[in-house]
Coordinates of N, CA, C and O in Angstrom, one line a residue:
X1 N -61.1 -2.4 -12.6 CA -62.0 -3.1 -11.7 C -62.0 -2.4 -10.4 O -60.9 -2.1 -9.8
X2 N -63.2 -2.2 -9.9 CA -63.3 -1.5 -8.6 C -63.6 -2.5 -7.5 O -64.6 -3.2 -7.6
X3 N -62.8 -2.6 -6.5 CA -63.0 -3.5 -5.4 C -63.2 -2.7 -4.2 O -62.4 -1.8 -3.9
X4 N -64.1 -3.1 -3.3 CA -64.4 -2.4 -2.1 C -64.4 -3.5 -1.0 O -65.1 -4.5 -1.1
X5 N -63.7 -3.2 0.1 CA -63.7 -4.2 1.2 C -64.8 -3.8 2.1 O -65.0 -2.6 2.4
X6 N -65.6 -4.8 2.5 CA -66.7 -4.6 3.4 C -66.3 -5.0 4.8 O -65.9 -6.2 5.0
X7 N -66.4 -4.2 5.8 CA -66.1 -4.5 7.2 C -67.3 -4.9 7.9 O -68.4 -4.3 7.7
X8 N -67.2 -5.9 8.8 CA -68.4 -6.3 9.6 C -68.7 -5.3 10.6 O -69.9 -5.1 11.0
X9 N -67.7 -4.5 11.1 CA -68.0 -3.5 12.1 C -68.1 -2.1 11.6 O -67.8 -1.1 12.2
X10 N -68.7 -2.0 10.3 CA -68.9 -0.7 9.7 C -70.0 0.0 10.4 O -71.1 -0.5 10.6
X11 N -69.7 1.2 10.9 CA -70.6 1.9 11.7 C -71.3 3.0 10.9 O -72.0 3.9 11.5
X12 N -71.2 3.0 9.6 CA -71.9 3.9 8.8 C -71.2 5.2 8.6 O -71.7 6.1 7.8
X13 N -70.0 5.4 9.1 CA -69.3 6.6 8.9 C -68.6 6.6 7.5 O -68.3 5.5 7.1
X14 N -68.5 7.8 6.9 CA -67.9 7.8 5.6 C -66.4 7.3 5.7 O -65.7 7.6 6.7
X15 N -66.0 6.7 4.6 CA -64.6 6.2 4.6 C -63.7 7.4 4.2 O -64.1 8.4 3.7
X16 N -62.4 7.3 4.5 CA -61.5 8.4 4.2 C -61.3 8.5 2.7 O -61.4 7.5 2.0
X17 N -61.0 9.6 2.2 CA -60.9 9.9 0.8 C -59.4 9.6 0.4 O -58.5 9.5 1.2
X18 N -59.2 9.6 -0.9 CA -57.8 9.4 -1.4 C -56.9 10.5 -1.0 O -55.7 10.4 -0.8
X19 N -57.4 11.7 -0.9 CA -56.6 12.9 -0.4 C -56.2 12.7 1.0 O -55.0 13.0 1.4
X20 N -57.0 12.1 1.8 CA -56.7 11.9 3.2 C -55.7 10.8 3.4 O -54.8 10.9 4.2
X21 N -55.8 9.7 2.6 CA -54.9 8.6 2.8 C -53.7 8.7 2.0 O -52.7 8.0 2.2
X22 N -53.7 9.5 0.9 CA -52.5 9.6 0.0 C -52.5 8.5 -1.0 O -51.6 8.4 -1.8
X23 N -53.6 7.7 -1.1 CA -53.7 6.6 -2.0 C -54.5 7.1 -3.2 O -55.6 7.6 -3.1
X24 N -53.9 6.9 -4.4 CA -54.6 7.3 -5.6 C -55.0 6.1 -6.3 O -54.3 5.2 -6.7
X25 N -56.3 6.0 -6.5 CA -56.9 4.8 -7.2 C -56.8 5.0 -8.7 O -56.2 6.0 -9.2
X26 N -57.2 4.0 -9.5 CA -57.1 4.1 -10.9 C -58.1 5.0 -11.5 O -57.9 5.5 -12.6
X27 N -59.2 5.4 -10.8 CA -60.1 6.3 -11.3 C -61.1 5.7 -12.3 O -62.0 6.3 -12.8
X28 N -61.0 4.4 -12.5 CA -61.9 3.7 -13.4 C -63.1 3.1 -12.6 O -62.9 2.4 -11.6
X29 N -64.3 3.4 -13.0 CA -65.4 2.9 -12.4 C -66.2 2.1 -13.4 O -66.6 2.6 -14.4
X30 N -66.5 0.8 -13.1 CA -67.2 0.0 -14.0 C -68.7 0.0 -13.6 O -69.0 -0.2 -12.4
X31 N -69.5 0.1 -14.5 CA -70.9 0.0 -14.3 C -71.3 -1.5 -14.6 O -70.6 -2.2 -15.2
X32 N -72.5 -1.9 -14.1 CA -72.9 -3.2 -14.3 C -73.1 -3.5 -15.8 O -72.9 -4.7 -16.2
X33 N -73.5 -2.5 -16.6 CA -73.7 -2.8 -18.0 C -72.4 -3.1 -18.7 O -72.3 -3.8 -19.7
X34 N -71.3 -2.5 -18.3 CA -70.0 -2.7 -19.0 C -69.1 -3.8 -18.3 O -68.1 -4.1 -18.8
X35 N -69.6 -4.3 -17.2 CA -68.8 -5.3 -16.4 C -68.7 -6.6 -17.1 O -67.7 -7.3 -17.0
X36 N -69.7 -7.0 -17.9 CA -69.7 -8.3 -18.5 C -69.7 -8.2 -20.0 O -69.8 -7.1 -20.6
X37 N -69.5 -9.3 -20.7 CA -69.5 -9.4 -22.1 C -70.8 -9.9 -22.6 O -71.4 -10.8 -22.0
X38 N -71.3 -9.3 -23.6 CA -72.6 -9.7 -24.2 C -72.4 -10.8 -25.1 O -71.4 -10.8 -25.9
X39 N -73.3 -11.8 -25.2 CA -73.1 -12.9 -26.1 C -73.2 -12.4 -27.5 O -74.1 -11.6 -27.8
X40 N -72.3 -12.8 -28.4 CA -72.3 -12.5 -29.8 C -71.8 -11.1 -30.1 O -72.1 -10.5 -31.1
X41 N -71.1 -10.5 -29.2 CA -70.6 -9.1 -29.4 C -69.7 -8.9 -30.5 O -69.6 -7.9 -31.1
X42 N -69.0 -10.0 -30.9 CA -68.1 -9.9 -32.1 C -68.9 -9.9 -33.4 O -68.5 -9.3 -34.3
X43 N -70.0 -10.6 -33.4 CA -70.8 -10.7 -34.6 C -71.5 -9.4 -34.9 O -71.8 -9.0 -36.0
X44 N -71.8 -8.6 -33.8 CA -72.6 -7.4 -33.9 C -71.7 -6.2 -34.0 O -72.2 -5.0 -34.0
X45 N -70.4 -6.4 -34.1 CA -69.5 -5.2 -34.2 C -69.7 -4.5 -35.5 O -70.0 -5.0 -36.6
X46 N -69.5 -3.2 -35.5 CA -69.8 -2.3 -36.6 C -68.7 -2.5 -37.7 O -68.9 -2.4 -38.9
X47 N -67.5 -2.7 -37.2 CA -66.3 -2.9 -38.2 C -65.6 -4.2 -37.8 O -65.6 -4.5 -36.6
X48 N -65.0 -4.9 -38.7 CA -64.3 -6.1 -38.3 C -63.1 -5.9 -37.4 O -62.5 -4.8 -37.5
X49 N -62.9 -6.9 -36.6 CA -61.8 -6.8 -35.7 C -60.4 -6.8 -36.4 O -59.5 -6.0 -36.0
X50 N -60.3 -7.6 -37.4 CA -59.1 -7.7 -38.2 C -59.4 -7.5 -39.7 O -60.5 -7.7 -40.1
X51 N -58.4 -7.0 -40.5 CA -58.6 -6.9 -41.9 C -58.6 -8.2 -42.6 O -58.5 -9.3 -42.0
X52 N -58.6 -8.2 -43.9 CA -58.6 -9.5 -44.7 C -57.3 -10.3 -44.5 O -57.3 -11.5 -44.7
X53 N -56.2 -9.6 -44.1 CA -54.9 -10.4 -43.8 C -54.9 -11.1 -42.5 O -54.0 -11.8 -42.2
X54 N -55.8 -10.8 -41.6 CA -55.9 -11.4 -40.3 C -55.0 -10.6 -39.3 O -54.5 -9.5 -39.6
X55 N -54.7 -11.2 -38.2 CA -53.9 -10.5 -37.1 C -52.5 -10.6 -37.5 O -52.0 -11.7 -37.8
X56 N -51.7 -9.5 -37.3 CA -50.3 -9.6 -37.6 C -49.5 -10.3 -36.4 O -48.3 -10.6 -36.6
X57 N -50.2 -10.5 -35.3 CA -49.5 -11.1 -34.1 C -49.1 -12.5 -34.4 O -48.2 -13.1 -33.7
X58 N -49.8 -13.2 -35.3 CA -49.6 -14.7 -35.4 C -48.5 -15.0 -36.5 O -48.3 -16.1 -36.8
X59 N -47.9 -14.0 -37.1 CA -46.9 -14.2 -38.1 C -45.6 -14.7 -37.5 O -45.1 -14.1 -36.6
X60 N -45.0 -15.8 -38.1 CA -43.7 -16.3 -37.7 C -42.8 -16.3 -38.9 O -43.2 -16.8 -39.9
X61 N -41.6 -15.8 -38.7 CA -40.6 -15.8 -39.8 C -40.3 -17.2 -40.2 O -40.1 -18.1 -39.3
X62 N -40.1 -17.4 -41.5 CA -39.7 -18.8 -41.9 C -38.4 -19.2 -41.3 O -38.1 -20.4 -41.1
X63 N -37.5 -18.3 -41.0 CA -36.2 -18.6 -40.4 C -36.4 -19.2 -39.0 O -35.7 -20.1 -38.6
X64 N -37.5 -18.8 -38.3 CA -37.8 -19.3 -37.0 C -38.2 -20.7 -37.1 O -37.8 -21.6 -36.3
X65 N -39.1 -21.0 -38.1 CA -39.5 -22.4 -38.3 C -38.3 -23.3 -38.6 O -38.2 -24.4 -38.1
X66 N -37.4 -22.8 -39.4 CA -36.2 -23.6 -39.8 C -35.4 -23.9 -38.6 O -34.9 -25.0 -38.3
X67 N -35.2 -22.8 -37.7 CA -34.4 -23.0 -36.5 C -35.0 -24.0 -35.5 O -34.3 -24.8 -34.9
X68 N -36.3 -24.0 -35.4 CA -37.0 -24.9 -34.5 C -36.9 -26.3 -35.1 O -36.7 -27.3 -34.3
X69 N -37.0 -26.5 -36.4 CA -36.9 -27.8 -37.0 C -35.5 -28.4 -36.8 O -35.3 -29.6 -36.5
X70 N -34.4 -27.5 -37.0 CA -33.0 -28.0 -36.8 C -32.8 -28.4 -35.3 O -32.1 -29.4 -35.0
X71 N -33.4 -27.6 -34.4 CA -33.2 -27.9 -33.0 C -33.8 -29.2 -32.6 O -33.2 -30.1 -31.9
X72 N -35.0 -29.5 -33.1 CA -35.7 -30.7 -32.9 C -34.9 -31.9 -33.5 O -34.8 -33.0 -32.9
X73 N -34.4 -31.7 -34.7 CA -33.6 -32.8 -35.3 C -32.4 -33.1 -34.5 O -32.1 -34.3 -34.3
X74 N -31.7 -32.1 -34.0 CA -30.5 -32.3 -33.2 C -30.9 -33.0 -31.9 O -30.1 -34.0 -31.5
X75 N -32.0 -32.6 -31.3 CA -32.4 -33.3 -30.0 C -32.7 -34.8 -30.3 O -32.3 -35.7 -29.5
X76 N -33.4 -35.0 -31.4 CA -33.8 -36.4 -31.7 C -32.6 -37.3 -32.0 O -32.5 -38.4 -31.6
X77 N -31.6 -36.7 -32.8 CA -30.3 -37.4 -33.1 C -29.6 -37.7 -31.8 O -29.0 -38.8 -31.6
X78 N -29.5 -36.7 -30.9 CA -28.7 -36.9 -29.7 C -29.4 -38.0 -28.8 O -28.7 -38.8 -28.2
X79 N -30.7 -38.0 -28.7 CA -31.4 -39.0 -27.9 C -31.2 -40.4 -28.5 O -31.0 -41.4 -27.8
X80 N -31.1 -40.5 -29.9 CA -30.9 -41.8 -30.5 C -29.5 -42.3 -30.3 O -29.2 -43.5 -30.3
X81 N -28.5 -41.4 -30.3 CA -27.1 -41.8 -30.1 C -26.7 -42.2 -28.7 O -25.8 -42.9 -28.5
X82 N -27.4 -41.7 -27.7 CA -27.1 -42.0 -26.4 C -27.7 -43.3 -25.8 O -27.7 -43.5 -24.6
X83 N -28.4 -44.0 -26.7 CA -29.0 -45.3 -26.2 C -27.9 -46.3 -26.0 O -27.0 -46.5 -26.8
X84 N -28.1 -47.1 -24.9 CA -27.2 -48.2 -24.6 C -27.8 -49.5 -25.1 O -28.9 -49.8 -24.8
X85 N -27.0 -50.3 -25.9 CA -27.5 -51.5 -26.4 C -27.7 -52.6 -25.4 O -27.2 -52.7 -24.4

């Protein structure tokens, strides 16, 4: 993303370059055409985003499910035991 600060007292002089200031920008310049997302861009893709197996990022090991269930059971038992009659 390219951000430019606009000064109210800009007198039309050119701004200093990155060589003069020592600041190196990202070098990425976005045009208006690439700045936004087009409606339906996923439907018009040439190839599918994921294969038939889906995204591998959503896979959770069965041991993780077991550990979460045990933890919840322990919490529920502890809450039930600490009640005062």
